[in-house]
Every structure is written in C-alpha cells, then in structure tokens.
Short mmCIF file of C-alpha atoms in Angstrom, two decimals:
data_model
loop_
_atom_site.label_atom_id
_atom_site.label_comp_id
_atom_site.label_asym_id
_atom_site.label_seq_id
_atom_site.Cartn_x
_atom_site.Cartn_y
_atom_site.Cartn_z
CA MET A 64 -102.39 -16.06 69.40
CA SER A 65 -102.88 -18.36 66.47
CA ALA A 66 -103.22 -17.47 62.79
CA GLU A 67 -106.73 -18.16 61.57
CA THR A 68 -107.71 -20.04 58.47
CA ALA A 69 -110.47 -17.49 58.14
CA ASP A 70 -110.82 -16.23 54.58
CA THR A 71 -111.91 -12.73 55.40
CA ALA A 72 -113.69 -10.66 52.79
CA GLU A 73 -111.55 -10.48 49.70
CA PRO A 74 -112.14 -9.32 46.12
CA ALA A 75 -112.47 -12.22 43.74
CA GLU A 76 -109.68 -10.96 41.51
CA SER A 77 -107.18 -11.03 44.38
CA THR A 78 -105.98 -14.61 44.24
CA ALA A 79 -102.79 -16.37 45.13
CA GLY A 80 -102.53 -17.70 41.61
CA ALA A 81 -101.57 -14.24 40.39
CA ALA A 82 -98.15 -14.60 42.00
CA ASP A 83 -95.40 -17.04 41.02
CA PRO A 84 -94.55 -19.74 43.60
CA GLY A 85 -91.32 -18.05 44.69
CA GLU A 86 -93.01 -14.73 45.33
CA ARG A 87 -95.87 -16.49 47.09
CA ARG A 88 -93.50 -18.30 49.46
CA ARG A 89 -91.68 -15.05 50.18
CA GLU A 90 -94.95 -13.41 51.18
CA GLN A 91 -95.93 -16.42 53.25
CA ARG A 92 -92.69 -16.24 55.22
CA GLY A 93 -93.31 -12.57 55.87
CA TRP A 94 -96.92 -13.27 56.84
CA TYR A 95 -95.87 -15.77 59.51
CA PHE A 96 -93.91 -13.07 61.26
CA TYR A 97 -96.92 -10.95 62.13
CA ASP A 98 -98.16 -13.72 64.40
CA PHE A 99 -94.61 -13.94 65.74
CA ALA A 100 -94.74 -10.19 66.39
CA CYS A 101 -98.11 -9.73 68.05
CA SER A 102 -98.59 -12.98 69.96
CA VAL A 103 -96.38 -11.74 72.79
CA TYR A 104 -99.07 -9.16 73.54
CA SER A 105 -101.65 -11.88 74.11
CA THR A 106 -99.40 -14.05 76.24
CA SER A 107 -97.22 -11.62 78.22
CA VAL A 108 -99.61 -8.69 78.53
CA VAL A 109 -103.20 -10.00 78.58
CA THR A 110 -102.67 -13.50 79.94
CA VAL A 111 -99.87 -12.98 82.47
CA PHE A 112 -98.89 -9.54 83.65
CA LEU A 113 -101.48 -6.84 83.05
CA GLY A 114 -104.47 -8.36 84.86
CA PRO A 115 -102.81 -8.72 88.27
CA TYR A 116 -100.76 -5.53 87.88
CA LEU A 117 -103.64 -3.30 86.75
CA THR A 118 -105.74 -4.73 89.58
CA SER A 119 -103.04 -3.79 92.10
CA VAL A 120 -102.83 -0.26 90.66
CA ALA A 121 -106.62 0.08 90.87
CA LYS A 122 -106.60 -1.17 94.46
CA ALA A 123 -103.98 1.46 95.32
CA ALA A 124 -106.37 4.11 93.96
CA ALA A 125 -109.50 2.63 95.57
CA ASP A 126 -111.44 4.19 98.42
CA ALA A 127 -111.93 2.59 101.82
CA ASP A 128 -114.69 0.36 100.43
CA GLY A 129 -112.46 -0.97 97.63
CA TYR A 130 -114.07 1.01 94.80
CA VAL A 131 -112.62 3.21 92.07
CA ARG A 132 -114.90 5.72 90.40
CA PRO A 133 -114.08 6.40 86.74
CA LEU A 134 -116.53 9.02 85.44
CA GLY A 135 -118.23 8.80 88.83
CA ILE A 136 -119.24 5.15 88.31
CA PRO A 137 -118.46 2.95 91.34
CA ILE A 138 -116.47 -0.11 90.25
CA ARG A 139 -114.77 -2.66 92.47
CA ALA A 140 -111.04 -2.41 91.85
CA GLY A 141 -110.95 -6.16 91.28
CA SER A 142 -113.48 -5.90 88.42
CA LEU A 143 -111.66 -3.17 86.50
CA PHE A 144 -109.55 -5.45 84.32
CA ALA A 145 -112.50 -7.63 83.27
CA TYR A 146 -114.66 -4.61 82.48
CA THR A 147 -111.84 -3.03 80.46
CA ILE A 148 -111.33 -6.19 78.39
CA SER A 149 -115.06 -6.21 77.68
CA ALA A 150 -115.04 -2.52 76.68
CA SER A 151 -112.06 -3.03 74.37
CA LEU A 152 -113.88 -5.78 72.49
CA VAL A 153 -116.95 -3.61 72.04
CA VAL A 154 -114.68 -0.98 70.46
CA ALA A 155 -113.20 -3.71 68.25
CA VAL A 156 -116.68 -4.80 67.11
CA ILE A 157 -117.35 -1.26 65.90
CA LEU A 158 -114.00 -0.84 64.15
CA MET A 159 -113.42 -4.22 62.49
CA PRO A 160 -116.13 -4.05 59.79
CA ILE A 161 -115.22 -0.43 59.01
CA VAL A 162 -111.50 -1.08 58.63
CA GLY A 163 -112.10 -4.35 56.79
CA ALA A 164 -114.36 -2.60 54.30
CA ALA A 165 -111.80 0.17 53.78
CA ALA A 166 -109.16 -2.48 53.05
CA ASP A 167 -111.43 -4.29 50.57
CA ARG A 168 -112.53 -1.05 48.90
CA THR A 169 -109.03 0.37 48.41
CA GLY A 170 -106.95 -2.81 48.27
CA ARG A 171 -104.48 -1.12 50.65
CA LYS A 172 -104.34 -3.60 53.49
CA LYS A 173 -100.69 -3.02 54.29
CA PRO A 174 -100.87 0.63 55.45
CA LEU A 175 -103.98 -0.19 57.49
CA LEU A 176 -102.21 -3.19 59.02
CA ALA A 177 -99.23 -0.97 59.80
CA ALA A 178 -101.46 1.64 61.44
CA ALA A 179 -103.31 -0.90 63.59
CA ALA A 180 -100.11 -2.72 64.57
CA TYR A 181 -98.19 0.38 65.56
CA VAL A 182 -101.09 1.95 67.43
CA GLY A 183 -101.33 -1.26 69.44
CA ALA A 184 -97.57 -1.60 69.88
CA THR A 185 -97.24 2.02 71.00
CA ALA A 186 -100.07 1.67 73.53
CA THR A 187 -98.43 -1.50 74.87
CA ALA A 188 -94.99 0.10 75.14
CA ALA A 189 -96.58 3.06 76.98
CA MET A 190 -97.66 0.66 79.73
CA PHE A 191 -94.17 1.25 81.13
CA PHE A 192 -95.64 4.44 82.62
CA LEU A 193 -98.40 2.55 84.44
CA ASP A 194 -97.49 2.93 88.09
CA GLY A 195 -98.78 4.41 91.33
CA THR A 196 -102.53 4.96 91.06
CA ARG A 197 -102.76 5.48 87.27
CA TYR A 198 -105.48 2.90 86.75
CA LEU A 199 -107.30 5.10 84.21
CA LEU A 200 -104.15 5.26 82.09
CA GLY A 201 -103.87 1.48 82.26
CA ALA A 202 -107.52 0.99 81.30
CA PHE A 203 -107.19 3.41 78.36
CA LEU A 204 -104.00 1.77 77.04
CA LEU A 205 -105.57 -1.69 77.33
CA ILE A 206 -108.64 -0.61 75.38
CA VAL A 207 -106.48 0.90 72.63
CA ALA A 208 -104.07 -2.05 72.41
CA ASN A 209 -106.74 -4.76 72.56
CA ALA A 210 -108.93 -3.09 69.93
CA ALA A 211 -105.88 -2.49 67.73
CA ILE A 212 -104.76 -6.11 67.79
CA SER A 213 -108.30 -7.27 66.91
CA VAL A 214 -108.41 -4.91 63.93
CA SER A 215 -104.92 -5.91 62.83
CA MET A 216 -105.85 -9.60 62.89
CA VAL A 217 -108.76 -8.99 60.52
CA LEU A 218 -106.31 -7.41 58.06
CA TYR A 219 -103.67 -10.07 58.70
CA ASN A 220 -106.11 -12.92 58.04
CA ALA A 221 -107.40 -11.18 54.91
CA TYR A 222 -104.00 -11.78 53.30
CA LEU A 223 -104.31 -15.56 53.59
CA PRO A 224 -106.38 -16.12 50.41
CA GLN A 225 -103.99 -13.86 48.49
CA ILE A 226 -100.76 -15.56 49.49
CA SER A 227 -101.79 -19.23 49.42
CA GLU A 228 -103.54 -21.64 47.08
CA PRO A 229 -106.64 -23.38 48.51
CA ASP A 230 -104.86 -26.71 48.96
CA GLU A 231 -101.99 -25.15 50.95
CA ARG A 232 -104.04 -22.76 53.08
CA ASP A 233 -104.34 -25.03 56.12
CA ALA A 234 -100.58 -25.61 56.17
CA VAL A 235 -99.77 -21.92 55.82
CA SER A 236 -102.21 -20.97 58.55
CA SER A 237 -100.84 -23.66 60.86
CA ARG A 238 -97.29 -22.40 60.42
CA GLY A 239 -98.36 -18.90 61.38
CA TRP A 240 -100.11 -20.36 64.44
CA ALA A 241 -96.90 -22.21 65.37
CA PHE A 242 -94.83 -19.02 64.94
CA GLY A 243 -97.17 -17.25 67.37
CA TYR A 244 -96.92 -19.91 70.06
CA THR A 245 -93.14 -20.02 69.62
CA SER A 246 -92.69 -16.29 70.15
CA GLY A 247 -95.11 -16.28 73.07
CA ALA A 248 -93.16 -19.02 74.84
CA LEU A 249 -89.77 -17.45 74.03
CA VAL A 250 -90.68 -14.03 75.41
CA LEU A 251 -92.27 -15.59 78.50
CA VAL A 252 -88.96 -17.31 79.24
CA LEU A 253 -87.18 -13.95 78.97
CA ASN A 254 -89.87 -12.38 81.17
CA LEU A 255 -89.36 -15.12 83.73
CA ILE A 256 -85.60 -14.48 83.84
CA LEU A 257 -86.11 -10.74 84.29
CA TYR A 258 -88.90 -11.03 86.84
CA THR A 259 -87.32 -13.67 89.05
CA GLY A 260 -83.93 -11.94 88.93
CA HIS A 261 -85.14 -8.36 89.23
CA ASP A 262 -83.10 -7.77 92.39
CA SER A 263 -79.88 -8.80 90.66
CA PHE A 264 -80.73 -6.40 87.83
CA GLY A 265 -81.26 -3.57 90.32
CA LEU A 266 -84.99 -3.39 89.64
CA SER A 267 -88.03 -3.40 91.87
CA GLU A 268 -90.79 -5.93 91.23
CA SER A 269 -92.97 -3.16 89.78
CA ASP A 270 -90.15 -2.02 87.48
CA ALA A 271 -89.69 -5.58 86.21
CA VAL A 272 -93.40 -5.97 85.44
CA ARG A 273 -93.54 -2.62 83.63
CA ILE A 274 -90.49 -3.55 81.56
CA CYS A 275 -92.11 -6.88 80.64
CA LEU A 276 -95.27 -5.05 79.55
CA ALA A 277 -93.40 -2.43 77.53
CA SER A 278 -91.05 -4.96 75.93
CA ALA A 279 -94.06 -6.76 74.44
CA GLY A 280 -94.93 -3.54 72.62
CA VAL A 281 -91.34 -3.10 71.41
CA TRP A 282 -91.26 -6.73 70.20
CA TRP A 283 -94.60 -6.29 68.45
CA GLY A 284 -93.45 -3.15 66.65
CA ALA A 285 -89.99 -4.47 65.75
CA PHE A 286 -91.07 -7.74 64.14
CA THR A 287 -94.01 -6.13 62.33
CA VAL A 288 -91.38 -4.67 60.00
CA VAL A 289 -90.90 -8.12 58.42
CA PRO A 290 -94.47 -8.63 57.11
CA LEU A 291 -94.67 -4.98 56.09
CA ARG A 292 -91.58 -5.44 53.91
CA ARG A 293 -92.70 -8.70 52.33
CA LEU A 294 -96.47 -8.45 51.91
CA ARG A 295 -97.82 -6.50 48.97
CA ASP A 296 -101.15 -4.93 48.16
CA ARG A 297 -103.29 -5.92 45.18
CA LYS A 298 -105.31 -3.65 42.93
CA VAL A 299 -109.07 -3.92 43.26
CA ALA A 300 -111.94 -2.64 41.18
CA PRO A 301 -113.00 0.84 42.32
CA SER A 302 -116.11 1.03 44.50
CA GLY A 303 -118.22 4.05 45.28
CA ARG A 304 -119.41 2.78 48.64
CA GLY A 305 -117.96 4.19 51.82
CA ALA A 306 -116.10 2.04 54.29
CA VAL A 307 -118.67 2.37 57.05
CA GLY A 308 -121.62 1.54 54.82
CA SER A 309 -119.96 -1.30 52.96
CA GLY A 310 -118.47 -2.80 56.12
CA TRP A 311 -121.68 -3.03 58.09
CA GLY A 312 -123.69 -3.59 54.93
CA GLN A 313 -121.62 -6.64 53.98
CA LEU A 314 -121.88 -8.05 57.50
CA MET A 315 -125.66 -7.59 57.57
CA ALA A 316 -125.97 -9.12 54.11
CA THR A 317 -123.99 -12.15 55.25
CA LEU A 318 -126.16 -12.59 58.33
CA ARG A 319 -129.30 -12.30 56.16
CA ASP A 320 -127.91 -14.92 53.79
CA MET A 321 -127.22 -17.21 56.75
CA ARG A 322 -130.96 -17.36 57.35
CA ARG A 323 -131.02 -19.57 54.23
CA HIS A 324 -128.58 -21.87 56.09
CA PRO A 325 -130.04 -21.99 59.60
CA LEU A 326 -127.93 -24.97 60.66
CA THR A 327 -124.74 -23.08 59.85
CA LEU A 328 -126.06 -20.13 61.82
CA SER A 329 -126.91 -22.45 64.72
CA PHE A 330 -123.33 -23.70 64.85
CA LEU A 331 -121.99 -20.15 64.74
CA LEU A 332 -124.23 -19.21 67.68
CA ALA A 333 -122.99 -22.21 69.68
CA TYR A 334 -119.39 -21.31 68.88
CA LEU A 335 -119.97 -17.69 69.87
CA VAL A 336 -121.19 -18.80 73.31
CA TYR A 337 -118.59 -21.39 74.26
CA ASN A 338 -115.68 -19.49 72.68
CA ASP A 339 -116.63 -16.49 74.83
CA GLY A 340 -116.11 -18.73 77.84
CA VAL A 341 -112.76 -19.97 76.54
CA GLN A 342 -111.44 -16.46 75.90
CA THR A 343 -112.60 -15.23 79.32
CA VAL A 344 -110.91 -18.09 81.18
CA ILE A 345 -107.65 -17.33 79.39
CA SER A 346 -107.77 -13.58 80.04
CA GLN A 347 -108.88 -13.81 83.69
CA ALA A 348 -106.85 -16.83 84.87
CA SER A 349 -103.90 -14.75 86.06
CA VAL A 350 -106.13 -12.38 88.03
CA TYR A 351 -107.79 -15.38 89.67
CA GLY A 352 -104.44 -16.98 90.43
CA SER A 353 -102.89 -13.88 91.95
CA GLU A 354 -105.87 -12.34 93.76
CA GLU A 355 -107.81 -15.40 94.93
CA LEU A 356 -105.15 -18.10 95.17
CA GLY A 357 -102.28 -15.89 96.32
CA LEU A 358 -99.85 -17.16 93.66
CA ASP A 359 -96.80 -15.13 92.67
CA GLN A 360 -95.91 -13.96 89.16
CA THR A 361 -93.27 -16.66 88.75
CA THR A 362 -95.92 -19.34 89.18
CA LEU A 363 -98.25 -17.57 86.77
CA ILE A 364 -95.56 -17.20 84.10
CA THR A 365 -94.49 -20.83 84.28
CA ALA A 366 -98.14 -21.95 84.24
CA VAL A 367 -98.80 -20.00 81.04
CA LEU A 368 -95.61 -21.46 79.54
CA LEU A 369 -97.02 -24.89 80.32
CA VAL A 370 -100.26 -23.93 78.56
CA GLN A 371 -98.32 -22.73 75.50
CA ILE A 372 -96.39 -25.99 75.21
CA LEU A 373 -99.28 -28.35 75.85
CA ALA A 374 -101.65 -26.43 73.53
CA VAL A 375 -99.68 -27.70 70.53
CA ALA A 376 -99.71 -31.30 71.76
CA GLY A 377 -103.38 -30.99 72.70
CA ALA A 378 -104.34 -29.71 69.26
CA LEU A 379 -102.57 -32.63 67.59
CA GLY A 380 -104.07 -35.15 70.02
CA MET A 381 -107.61 -33.84 69.64
CA GLY A 382 -107.14 -33.85 65.88
CA ARG A 383 -106.46 -37.58 66.07
CA LEU A 384 -109.50 -38.10 68.27
CA ALA A 385 -111.61 -36.19 65.75
CA ARG A 386 -110.53 -38.58 63.00
CA VAL A 387 -111.89 -41.46 65.07
CA TYR A 388 -114.93 -39.96 66.82
CA GLY A 389 -115.70 -36.91 64.66
CA ALA A 390 -115.07 -33.22 65.28
CA LYS A 391 -118.44 -32.52 66.90
CA ARG A 392 -118.11 -35.23 69.54
CA THR A 393 -114.52 -34.25 70.25
CA ILE A 394 -115.45 -30.58 70.71
CA LEU A 395 -118.34 -31.56 73.00
CA ALA A 396 -115.92 -33.68 75.06
CA SER A 397 -113.55 -30.71 75.30
CA LEU A 398 -116.38 -28.52 76.59
CA VAL A 399 -117.05 -31.08 79.33
CA VAL A 400 -113.36 -30.79 80.26
CA TRP A 401 -113.60 -26.98 80.25
CA THR A 402 -116.57 -27.19 82.64
CA ALA A 403 -114.64 -29.57 84.91
CA ILE A 404 -111.69 -27.14 84.86
CA LEU A 405 -113.89 -24.31 86.15
CA VAL A 406 -115.43 -26.47 88.85
CA ALA A 407 -111.97 -27.64 89.93
CA GLY A 408 -110.77 -24.02 89.85
CA TYR A 409 -113.59 -22.99 92.17
CA PHE A 410 -112.41 -25.49 94.79
CA LEU A 411 -108.69 -24.94 94.20
CA PRO A 412 -106.89 -24.27 97.50
CA ALA A 413 -104.93 -21.04 97.93
CA ASP A 414 -101.12 -21.06 98.01
CA ALA A 415 -100.99 -24.43 96.21
CA PRO A 416 -99.01 -23.99 92.96
CA VAL A 417 -99.03 -27.71 92.15
CA PHE A 418 -102.81 -27.77 91.77
CA PHE A 419 -102.70 -24.60 89.66
CA TYR A 420 -100.13 -26.23 87.36
CA ALA A 421 -102.41 -29.26 87.01
CA LEU A 422 -105.24 -26.96 85.99
CA ALA A 423 -102.96 -25.14 83.53
CA ALA A 424 -101.99 -28.48 81.99
CA ALA A 425 -105.66 -29.37 81.52
CA ILE A 426 -106.31 -25.99 79.88
CA GLY A 427 -103.38 -26.47 77.53
CA LEU A 428 -104.58 -29.89 76.44
CA VAL A 429 -108.05 -28.64 75.39
CA LEU A 430 -107.28 -25.05 74.35
CA GLY A 431 -105.68 -25.55 70.95
CA GLY A 432 -107.87 -28.49 70.00
CA SER A 433 -111.23 -26.92 70.80
CA GLN A 434 -110.39 -23.82 68.77
CA THR A 435 -108.79 -25.66 65.83
CA LEU A 436 -111.57 -28.24 65.51
CA SER A 437 -114.26 -25.55 65.76
CA ARG A 438 -112.67 -23.72 62.86
CA SER A 439 -112.34 -26.86 60.72
CA LEU A 440 -115.91 -27.98 61.50
CA TYR A 441 -117.26 -24.57 60.51
CA SER A 442 -115.39 -24.78 57.20
CA HIS A 443 -117.61 -27.73 56.21
CA LEU A 444 -120.75 -25.70 56.91
CA VAL A 445 -119.89 -22.78 54.62
CA PRO A 446 -121.64 -22.74 51.21
CA ARG A 447 -119.27 -22.87 48.27
CA GLY A 448 -118.42 -19.50 46.83
CA LYS A 449 -119.24 -17.73 50.10
CA GLU A 450 -116.11 -18.64 52.06
CA ALA A 451 -114.86 -15.08 52.39
CA GLU A 452 -118.00 -13.47 53.77
CA TYR A 453 -118.92 -16.40 56.02
CA PHE A 454 -115.45 -16.52 57.54
CA SER A 455 -115.62 -12.78 58.04
CA ALA A 456 -118.65 -13.40 60.27
CA TYR A 457 -116.71 -16.18 62.01
CA GLU A 458 -113.85 -13.76 62.66
CA MET A 459 -116.29 -11.34 64.25
CA SER A 460 -117.58 -14.13 66.48
CA ASP A 461 -114.07 -15.28 67.37
CA ARG A 462 -112.50 -11.93 68.22
CA GLY A 463 -115.11 -9.22 68.28
CA LEU A 464 -117.99 -10.69 70.27
CA SER A 465 -116.05 -12.13 73.21
CA TRP A 466 -117.05 -9.24 75.46
CA LEU A 467 -119.91 -10.86 77.37
CA GLY A 468 -117.72 -13.31 79.31
CA PRO A 469 -115.44 -10.65 80.84
CA LEU A 470 -118.54 -8.58 81.61
CA VAL A 471 -120.16 -11.52 83.45
CA PHE A 472 -116.90 -12.21 85.30
CA GLY A 473 -116.59 -8.56 86.33
CA LEU A 474 -120.24 -8.30 87.40
CA ALA A 475 -120.00 -11.51 89.43
CA TYR A 476 -117.03 -10.10 91.34
CA GLN A 477 -118.69 -6.69 91.59
CA LEU A 478 -121.77 -8.22 93.23
CA THR A 479 -120.13 -10.85 95.43
CA GLY A 480 -116.57 -9.68 96.04
CA SER A 481 -115.43 -13.25 95.38
CA TYR A 482 -113.27 -14.37 92.47
CA ARG A 483 -114.41 -17.94 93.12
CA ASP A 484 -117.98 -16.89 92.37
CA ALA A 485 -116.71 -14.99 89.33
CA ILE A 486 -114.85 -17.98 87.88
CA ILE A 487 -117.69 -20.44 88.45
CA SER A 488 -120.12 -18.03 86.75
CA LEU A 489 -118.37 -18.84 83.46
CA VAL A 490 -119.70 -22.42 83.55
CA ILE A 491 -122.89 -21.11 81.95
CA PHE A 492 -121.04 -20.39 78.70
CA PHE A 493 -119.82 -23.98 78.37
CA VAL A 494 -123.12 -25.53 79.41
CA VAL A 495 -125.21 -23.40 77.04
CA GLY A 496 -122.62 -23.73 74.28
CA SER A 497 -122.61 -27.52 74.66
CA VAL A 498 -126.42 -27.71 74.50
CA LEU A 499 -126.52 -25.50 71.40
CA LEU A 500 -123.77 -27.49 69.67
CA ALA A 501 -125.35 -30.85 70.55
CA ARG A 502 -128.57 -29.71 68.85
CA VAL A 503 -126.80 -29.02 65.53
CA PRO A 504 -127.14 -32.01 63.15
CA VAL A 505 -123.76 -31.45 61.53
CA ARG A 506 -124.12 -34.05 58.78
CA LEU A 507 -127.38 -32.43 57.66
CA ALA A 508 -125.74 -29.01 58.00
CA VAL A 509 -122.87 -30.01 55.71
CA ALA A 510 -125.26 -31.40 53.12
CA ALA A 511 -127.51 -28.32 53.37
CA ALA A 512 -124.49 -26.13 52.63
CA GLY A 513 -123.95 -28.10 49.43
CA ASN A 514 -120.69 -29.72 50.55
CA PRO A 515 -119.68 -33.41 50.54
CA VAL A 516 -120.25 -35.03 53.92
CA PRO A 517 -117.07 -36.51 55.43
CA GLU A 518 -117.16 -40.03 56.78
CA ARG A 519 -116.35 -38.69 60.26
CA ILE A 520 -117.60 -35.31 61.40
#
C-alpha cells in the first residue's frame, strides 16, 4: 500500500510551517512507519493468503451444489471472498466521511488513527482462528479489517499537509510509499520461508497460512506504535457541527463545487472506473491463480514479491515516459496493457507457473505507474485553495468506491461458475475508463482549474 499525496480535509490553521524543521522531520519519520506497519495487511492478507484460504474454508462448509448460505442467501463458495471485499468497501464508504469529519472537528487525529489501526490489527490477528468451516468468521474479520484500514488511511493521509511544506510533500509521500513496499516485500519473504518449510517447523499447511495471516496483524499493531509516539495533534477552532453532518455535508459540498469544474469531475469519474478494475485485479489475482490455474501458495507468494519489486521500477519508468509523452497518454497506454493482461489471463493455461510469473511482471510494471501518474495528473486539475476538499473526494474514489469491481467479479463467478469468465468481466472497467479518460481535454481542464498548463501533460 502506498502513501498518498492526497491532502485530505484539513483546517487552514494546521500547517507544517508551525513546526520547526527538526520537529517536522521527526514527525515525518514517524509518519513513514504507518505505511510500513499496515502495508503487510494489503500484501500478505488481501493479495496473497486470505482469498484462497477463505475460499477453501467456504468450500468446506458448502452444500452438495457448492453453495454457502449466510443469512439464508445462496452464494457460491468461490464468490464469497469477492463479495466480502465489496461489502467491506461499502462499510468504509459510510465510515470514512464520518471519521474524517470527527478528526477535523476535534483536531484529534491520533486517537482516531490508533482506534482504526488497532481494530484492524486485532481483526487481522484473530484470523488465526479461521479454520474448519468458519467462513462467516472469516468474512466478518475481513469486513472489519478492510474497513478499518481504509478509515485509518484517511487519517494517515490527513497528516501530510501538517508535517510537510508544499514543496517537499511529493518527496515525503514517496518515502512513505517506499516504506510500504519495503515492508510488504520483507514480510512476504518471511511468509515464504514459513510456508515452504512448514513441515520442518512441525506445522500443517493450514497452520502456516493462519500464522501468516495473524502475523500481519501483529506486525501492523507493533509498528503503529512508532507513528503514534511521533505524530502530534493540532488545535483547531471549535465547531458546533456533528461529525456525521459535517462529514457528509463537506463531501456533498465538494461534489456540488465540482459541477463548476466539469472537466475535473470527468477525470475523477474516469479514474473511479479504471482504478476499480486495478484494485479488483490485485485483490482477486490469488484466488484466480489458486482456484482456476491450480497454482500453489509458494508460486503466488513469489509472484506477488515480483509485483512488489517491479512496481517501483515501473513507476519510475512510466514517470520518464510521462515526461516525454505526457501523463494522459502514458496512463491510457497503461490501461491498454491492463486490458491485455486480463485477456492473457483468460487464456492462461493451468499448472503453468512461468506464464503466471510473466503476467505478474506485467502487472508490476504498470501498477505503480498508473496509480502515481493518475494522482499527479489529478493534482493539476484541482482549483487553487481547494486542494484539501478535492483530494478528500479523490481519496473516497481511490479507496472507498472500489466495491463494484469485486461485486462484478463475484457475480460473474456466481452466474457462470468459471473464474475465467469472472476475470475477463473486468475488462469493461479498463475499456470504459479508457474511453472516459480519452474524452477529457486535460490541457483545457488544467486551464479551467486556474492552474498553469505544463508543457507535457
């Protein structure tokens, strides 16, 4: 998980300039460590282990037709993970504006960050008890942990304007992003050692997976101590508005204001669509690899490690391409690659790790770049003086509205019983997103927002 440059809603009086440079650097170093703490959840839990494992637990609880029935609703066991991811993001959509408003109203981000982080870390650690046929426990813990990390990232990103001057914000954000990828790769290596050597450790395969899941929660909780010790809260002017009203009220006001900047809103809509596809591919890739392609966990872990490593190189490489061809064209090219990845994945032969690694390499090369360039392009489309509220809406699009892709994936499998049909159904997000982005005249959009138009964009 990468740190965002999003300037989430922040009181005007809370600026980095209020702190001396030494204190500011101390807070920045602490801030980096939250990405270091929570990124292992995204990589080890969501991307690698939980999808295949929760699916196997659901299949163990399924009836003769392959269905589980939570609350009496028939659901294919293979769709449970996708549906649960979708449900968790709906919960996050409801909570993020409320918690964000409470943080802005009181100025007490740190206790709210601590609460969100430790709720998520505890739910993740409790996944150790996910065995047998306890698919409902797994679904509940996933909803809690995934919603908690989304809420915590809103609070985490809201510190960025407070701990960094405008001209250093990109560098600070990038370091946090690098810390996250570093921890994700490090813990995956440890997971790989434990999983592949589980017999020598006297563990069953299931025990090893459950330890890997739980250890992500322990890691998350342990390293969260660092930012909680170093970050500090700022005083804000008292407000009489409640958190619920001000949270949703601010979001609605921002969306109404965006109607005055329809080109900015058009880009945000395009980003919402294609980013939903990106996030769904990442979260469902392990399920596809294990259930449809018959790949073992060792292959999945090493493939995700490859993605982690190449994502950094890909982001740097696409950044160079953007300087030559412009961010919009480079993003559009990356969406063509994403579409090709899904088509190739549809035809990928089973029990062929080499082809899966090739696909993972392609994902790594476009993953970091497509997200980083989207963020930087959006920054040019934000009217001056409205950075905080506009990036708050961007954060909602990035994290809170990525529920449709998992829902489509789950429905496709529910209706067809084929993961190949489910993975190819995601092409629609990249095709529609590409069409919407291509229709945005970005140079006019930058000028309409009142910002200087770069030579290449």
